[in-house]
Each structure stands twice: as structure tokens, then as C-alpha cells.
CSV table of N, CA, C and O in Angstrom, one decimal:
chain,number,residue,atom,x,y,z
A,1003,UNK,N,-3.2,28.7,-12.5
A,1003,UNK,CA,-3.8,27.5,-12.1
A,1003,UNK,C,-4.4,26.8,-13.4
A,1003,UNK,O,-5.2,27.4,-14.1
A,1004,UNK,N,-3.8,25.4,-13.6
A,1004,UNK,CA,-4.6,25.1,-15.0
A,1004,UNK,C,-6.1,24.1,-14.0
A,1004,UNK,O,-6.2,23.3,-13.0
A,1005,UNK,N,-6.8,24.6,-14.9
A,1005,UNK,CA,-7.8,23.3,-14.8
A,1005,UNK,C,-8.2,22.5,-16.0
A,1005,UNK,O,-8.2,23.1,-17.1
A,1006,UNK,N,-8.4,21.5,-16.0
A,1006,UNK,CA,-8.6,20.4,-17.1
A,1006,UNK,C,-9.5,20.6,-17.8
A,1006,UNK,O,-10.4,20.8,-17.0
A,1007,UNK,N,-10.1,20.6,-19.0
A,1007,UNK,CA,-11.4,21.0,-19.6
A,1007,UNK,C,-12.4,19.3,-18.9
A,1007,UNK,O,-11.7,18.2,-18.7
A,1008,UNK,N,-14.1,19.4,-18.6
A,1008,UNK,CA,-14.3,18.6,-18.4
A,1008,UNK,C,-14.1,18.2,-17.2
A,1008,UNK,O,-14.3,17.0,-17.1
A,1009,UNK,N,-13.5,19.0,-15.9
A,1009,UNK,CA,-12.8,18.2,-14.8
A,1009,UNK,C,-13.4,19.3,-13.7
A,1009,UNK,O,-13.7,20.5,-13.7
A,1010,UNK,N,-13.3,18.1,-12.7
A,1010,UNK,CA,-14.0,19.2,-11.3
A,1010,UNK,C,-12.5,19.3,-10.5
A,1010,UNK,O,-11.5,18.7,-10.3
A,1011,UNK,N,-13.1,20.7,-10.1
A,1011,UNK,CA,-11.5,21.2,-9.4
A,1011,UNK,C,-12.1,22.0,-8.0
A,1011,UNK,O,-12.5,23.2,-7.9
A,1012,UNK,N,-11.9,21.1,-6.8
A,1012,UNK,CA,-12.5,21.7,-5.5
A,1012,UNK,C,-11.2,22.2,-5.0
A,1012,UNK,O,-10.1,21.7,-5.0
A,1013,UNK,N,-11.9,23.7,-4.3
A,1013,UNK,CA,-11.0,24.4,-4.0
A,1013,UNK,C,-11.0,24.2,-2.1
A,1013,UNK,O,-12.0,23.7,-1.7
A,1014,UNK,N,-10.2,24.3,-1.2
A,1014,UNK,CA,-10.5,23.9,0.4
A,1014,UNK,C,-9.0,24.9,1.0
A,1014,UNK,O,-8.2,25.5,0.3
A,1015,UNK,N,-9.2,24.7,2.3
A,1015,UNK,CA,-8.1,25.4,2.8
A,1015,UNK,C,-6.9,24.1,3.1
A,1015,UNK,O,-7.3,23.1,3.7
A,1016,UNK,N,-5.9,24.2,2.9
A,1016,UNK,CA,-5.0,23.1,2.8
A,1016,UNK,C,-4.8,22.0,1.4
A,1016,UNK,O,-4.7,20.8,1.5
A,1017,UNK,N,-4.9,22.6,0.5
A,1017,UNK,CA,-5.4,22.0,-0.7
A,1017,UNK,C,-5.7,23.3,-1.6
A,1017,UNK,O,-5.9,24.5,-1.1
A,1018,UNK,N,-5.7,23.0,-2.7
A,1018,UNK,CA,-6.1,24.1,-3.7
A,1018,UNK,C,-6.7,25.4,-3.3
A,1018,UNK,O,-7.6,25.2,-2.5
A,1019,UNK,N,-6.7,26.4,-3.5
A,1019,UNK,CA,-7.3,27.5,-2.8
A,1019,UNK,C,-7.2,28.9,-4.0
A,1019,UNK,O,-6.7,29.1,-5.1
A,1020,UNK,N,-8.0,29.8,-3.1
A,1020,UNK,CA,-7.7,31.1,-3.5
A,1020,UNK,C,-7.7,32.1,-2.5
A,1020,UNK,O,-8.8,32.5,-2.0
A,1021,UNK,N,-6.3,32.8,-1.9
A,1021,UNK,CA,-6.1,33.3,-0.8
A,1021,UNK,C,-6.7,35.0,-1.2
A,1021,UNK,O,-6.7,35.3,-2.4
A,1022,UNK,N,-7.1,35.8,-0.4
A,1022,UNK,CA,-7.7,36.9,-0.4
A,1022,UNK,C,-6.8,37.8,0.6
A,1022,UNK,O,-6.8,37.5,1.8
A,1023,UNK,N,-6.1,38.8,0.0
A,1023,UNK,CA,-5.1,39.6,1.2
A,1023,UNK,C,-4.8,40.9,0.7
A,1023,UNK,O,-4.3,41.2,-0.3
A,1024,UNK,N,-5.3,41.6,1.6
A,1024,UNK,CA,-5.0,43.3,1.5
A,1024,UNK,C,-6.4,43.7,1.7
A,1024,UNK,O,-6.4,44.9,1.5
A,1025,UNK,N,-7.7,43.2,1.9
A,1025,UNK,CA,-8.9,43.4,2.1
A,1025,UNK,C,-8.9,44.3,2.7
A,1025,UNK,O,-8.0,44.3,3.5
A,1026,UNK,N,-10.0,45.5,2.5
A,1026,UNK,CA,-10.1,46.5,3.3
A,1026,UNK,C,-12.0,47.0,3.8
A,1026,UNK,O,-12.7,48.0,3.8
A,1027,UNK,N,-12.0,45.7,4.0
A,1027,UNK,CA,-13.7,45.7,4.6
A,1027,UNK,C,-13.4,44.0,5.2
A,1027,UNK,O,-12.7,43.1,4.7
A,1028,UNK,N,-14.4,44.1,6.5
A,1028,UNK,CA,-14.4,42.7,6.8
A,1028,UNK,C,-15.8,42.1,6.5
A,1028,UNK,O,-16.8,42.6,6.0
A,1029,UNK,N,-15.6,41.3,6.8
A,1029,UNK,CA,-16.7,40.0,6.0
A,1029,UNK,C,-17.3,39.3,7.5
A,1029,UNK,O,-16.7,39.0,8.5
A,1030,UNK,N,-18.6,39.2,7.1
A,1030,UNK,CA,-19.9,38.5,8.7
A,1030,UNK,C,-19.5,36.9,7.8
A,1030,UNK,O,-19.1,36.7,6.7
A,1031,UNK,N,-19.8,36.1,8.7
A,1031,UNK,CA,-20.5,34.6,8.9
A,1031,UNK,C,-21.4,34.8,8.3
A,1031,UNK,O,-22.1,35.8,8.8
A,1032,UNK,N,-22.1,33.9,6.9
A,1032,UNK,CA,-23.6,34.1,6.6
A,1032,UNK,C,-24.1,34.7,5.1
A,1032,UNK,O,-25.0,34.2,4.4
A,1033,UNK,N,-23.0,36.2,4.9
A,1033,UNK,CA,-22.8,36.4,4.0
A,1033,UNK,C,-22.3,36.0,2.7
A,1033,UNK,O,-22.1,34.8,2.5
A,1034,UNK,N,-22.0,36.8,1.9
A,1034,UNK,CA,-21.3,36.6,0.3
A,1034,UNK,C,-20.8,37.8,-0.2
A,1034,UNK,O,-20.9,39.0,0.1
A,1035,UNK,N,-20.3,37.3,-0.8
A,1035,UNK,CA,-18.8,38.9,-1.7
A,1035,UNK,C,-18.8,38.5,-3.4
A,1035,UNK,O,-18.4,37.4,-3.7
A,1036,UNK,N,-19.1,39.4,-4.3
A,1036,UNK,CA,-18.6,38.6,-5.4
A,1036,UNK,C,-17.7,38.5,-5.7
A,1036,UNK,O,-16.8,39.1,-5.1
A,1037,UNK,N,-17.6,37.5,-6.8
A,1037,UNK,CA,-15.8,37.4,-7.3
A,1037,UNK,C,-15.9,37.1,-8.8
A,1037,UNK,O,-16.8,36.3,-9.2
A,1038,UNK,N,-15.0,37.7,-9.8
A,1038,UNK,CA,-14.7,37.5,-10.9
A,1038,UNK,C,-13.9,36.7,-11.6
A,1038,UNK,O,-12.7,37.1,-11.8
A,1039,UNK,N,-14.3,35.6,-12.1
A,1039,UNK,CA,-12.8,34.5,-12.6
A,1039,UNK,C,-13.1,35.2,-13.2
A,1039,UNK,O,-14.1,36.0,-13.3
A,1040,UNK,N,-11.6,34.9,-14.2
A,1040,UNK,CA,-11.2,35.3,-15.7
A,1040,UNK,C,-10.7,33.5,-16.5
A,1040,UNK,O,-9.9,32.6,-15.9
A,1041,UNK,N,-11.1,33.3,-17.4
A,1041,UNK,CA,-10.7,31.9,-18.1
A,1041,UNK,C,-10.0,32.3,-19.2
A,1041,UNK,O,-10.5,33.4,-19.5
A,1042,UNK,N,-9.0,32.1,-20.1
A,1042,UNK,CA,-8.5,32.2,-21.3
A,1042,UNK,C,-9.8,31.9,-21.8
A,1042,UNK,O,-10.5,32.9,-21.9
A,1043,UNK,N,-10.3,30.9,-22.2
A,1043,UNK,CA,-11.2,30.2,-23.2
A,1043,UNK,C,-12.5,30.4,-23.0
A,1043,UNK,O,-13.5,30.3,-23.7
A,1044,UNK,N,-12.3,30.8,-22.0
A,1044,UNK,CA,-14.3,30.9,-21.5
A,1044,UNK,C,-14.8,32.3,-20.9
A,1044,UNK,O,-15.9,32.6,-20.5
A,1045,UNK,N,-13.6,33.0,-20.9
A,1045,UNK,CA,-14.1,34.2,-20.8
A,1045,UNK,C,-14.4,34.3,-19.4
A,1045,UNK,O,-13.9,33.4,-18.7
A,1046,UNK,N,-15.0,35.5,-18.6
A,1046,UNK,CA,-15.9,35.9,-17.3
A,1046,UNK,C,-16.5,35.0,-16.9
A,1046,UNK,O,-16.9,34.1,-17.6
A,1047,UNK,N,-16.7,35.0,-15.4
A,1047,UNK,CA,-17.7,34.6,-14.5
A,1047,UNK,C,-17.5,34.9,-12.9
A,1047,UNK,O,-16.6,34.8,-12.0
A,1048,UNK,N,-18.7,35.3,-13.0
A,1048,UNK,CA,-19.3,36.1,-11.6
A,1048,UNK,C,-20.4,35.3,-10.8
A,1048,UNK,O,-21.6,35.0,-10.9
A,1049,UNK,N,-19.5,35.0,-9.8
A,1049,UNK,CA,-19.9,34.1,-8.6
A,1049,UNK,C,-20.0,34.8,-7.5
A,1049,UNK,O,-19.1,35.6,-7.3
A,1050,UNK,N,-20.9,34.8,-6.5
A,1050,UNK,CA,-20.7,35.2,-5.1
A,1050,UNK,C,-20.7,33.5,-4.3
A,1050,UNK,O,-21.4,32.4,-4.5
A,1051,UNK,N,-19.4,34.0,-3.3
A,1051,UNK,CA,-18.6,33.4,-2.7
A,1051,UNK,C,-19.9,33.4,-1.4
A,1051,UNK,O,-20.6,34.4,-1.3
A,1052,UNK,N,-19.9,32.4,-0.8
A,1052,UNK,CA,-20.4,32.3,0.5
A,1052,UNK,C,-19.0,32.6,1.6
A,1052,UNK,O,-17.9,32.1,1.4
A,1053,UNK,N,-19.4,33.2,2.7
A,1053,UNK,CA,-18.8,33.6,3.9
A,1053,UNK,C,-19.1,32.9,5.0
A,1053,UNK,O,-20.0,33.1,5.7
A,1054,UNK,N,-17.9,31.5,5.3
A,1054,UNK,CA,-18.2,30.8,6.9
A,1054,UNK,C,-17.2,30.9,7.5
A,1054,UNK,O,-16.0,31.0,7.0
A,1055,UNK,N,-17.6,30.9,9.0
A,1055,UNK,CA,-16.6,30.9,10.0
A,1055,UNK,C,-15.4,30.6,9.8
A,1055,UNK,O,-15.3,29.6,9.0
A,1056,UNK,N,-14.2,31.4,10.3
A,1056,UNK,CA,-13.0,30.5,10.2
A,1056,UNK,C,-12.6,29.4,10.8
A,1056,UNK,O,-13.2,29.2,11.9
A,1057,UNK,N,-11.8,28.5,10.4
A,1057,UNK,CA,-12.0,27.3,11.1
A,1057,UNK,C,-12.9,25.9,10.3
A,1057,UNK,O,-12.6,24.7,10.4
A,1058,UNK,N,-14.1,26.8,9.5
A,1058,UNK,CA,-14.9,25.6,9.2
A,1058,UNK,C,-14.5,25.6,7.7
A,1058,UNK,O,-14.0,26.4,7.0
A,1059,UNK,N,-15.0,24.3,7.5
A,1059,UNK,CA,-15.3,23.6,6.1
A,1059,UNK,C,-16.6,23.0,5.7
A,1059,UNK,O,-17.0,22.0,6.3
A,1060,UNK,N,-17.1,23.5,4.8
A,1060,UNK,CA,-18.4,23.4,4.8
A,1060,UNK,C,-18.8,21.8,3.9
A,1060,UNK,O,-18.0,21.5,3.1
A,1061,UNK,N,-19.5,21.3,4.1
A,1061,UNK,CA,-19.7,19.5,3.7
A,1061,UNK,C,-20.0,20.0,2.2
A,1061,UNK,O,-21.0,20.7,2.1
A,1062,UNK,N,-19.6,19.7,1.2
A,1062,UNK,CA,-20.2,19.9,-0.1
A,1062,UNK,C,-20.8,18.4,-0.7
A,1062,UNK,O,-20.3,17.3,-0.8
A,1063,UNK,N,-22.3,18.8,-1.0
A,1063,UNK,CA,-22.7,18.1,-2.0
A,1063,UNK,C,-22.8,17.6,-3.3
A,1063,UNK,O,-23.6,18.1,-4.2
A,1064,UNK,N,-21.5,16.2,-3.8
A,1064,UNK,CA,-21.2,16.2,-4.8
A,1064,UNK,C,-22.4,16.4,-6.2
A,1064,UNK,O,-22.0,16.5,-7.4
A,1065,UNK,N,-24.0,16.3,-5.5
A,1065,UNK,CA,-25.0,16.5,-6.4
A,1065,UNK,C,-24.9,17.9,-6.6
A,1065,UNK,O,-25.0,17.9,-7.8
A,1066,UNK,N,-24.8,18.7,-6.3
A,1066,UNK,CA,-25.3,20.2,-6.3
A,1066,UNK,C,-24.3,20.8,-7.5
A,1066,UNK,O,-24.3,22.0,-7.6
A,1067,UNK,N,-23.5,20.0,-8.3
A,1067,UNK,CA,-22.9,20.6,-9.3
A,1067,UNK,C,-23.3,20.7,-10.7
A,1067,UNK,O,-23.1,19.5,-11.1
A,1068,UNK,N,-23.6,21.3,-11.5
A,1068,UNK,CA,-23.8,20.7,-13.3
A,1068,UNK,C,-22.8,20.1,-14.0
A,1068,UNK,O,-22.9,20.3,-15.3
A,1069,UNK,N,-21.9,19.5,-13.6
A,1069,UNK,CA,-20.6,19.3,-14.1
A,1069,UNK,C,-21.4,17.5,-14.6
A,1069,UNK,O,-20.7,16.7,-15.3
């Protein structure tokens, strides 16, 4: 997946994503899981993912980013 240096890149279901398969624990509504990008250029980062319902899409606030 490239992303553009400088550029916001929203991820959703039906649209850009990151699919998760072969899981061998299930996941509650409410929670979080971490996850590890890897960047050529930028190296690691460790985010914990929030966990919602299937079905939903959660409203994102275009303020809540540092970008």
C-alpha cells in the first residue's frame, strides 16, 4: 500500500482497509488489540486498534488527527 508522504489515508470497510484472518482469539465490542505497522522510511509503530461492532462505522473526527 503506498501512502503519500504528507497525506491522510482513511482506512473503512468498503474502501481502503486492513483485513485480519486466521485469528485465533475473539475480540468484545469496546475493546482494543495492538497492531504493528512497518514503514520503509519511518520505521515501527504501535497502535492499539479500537474494537466495534460489526456492521458499524464509527464517525471520525477530522480534528482529532496531528496531520
Amino acid at each position: 500500500l503506498r501512502l503519500p508522504i504528507q497525506t491522510d489515508v482513511s482506512m473503512r470497510p468498503g474502501s481502503t482497509h486492513v483485513m485480519l484472518v486466521g485469528l485465533n482469539r475473539s475480540f468484545a465490542p469496546g475493546g482494543t488489540f495492538p497492531v504493528q505497522l512497518s514503514f520503509r522510511n519511518a520505521g515501527l509503530f504501535a497502535i492499539d486498534v479500537p474494537i466495534h461492532p460489526l456492521g458499524v462505522t464509527p464517525a471520525v473526527d477530522p480534528s482529532s488527527h496531528d496531520g
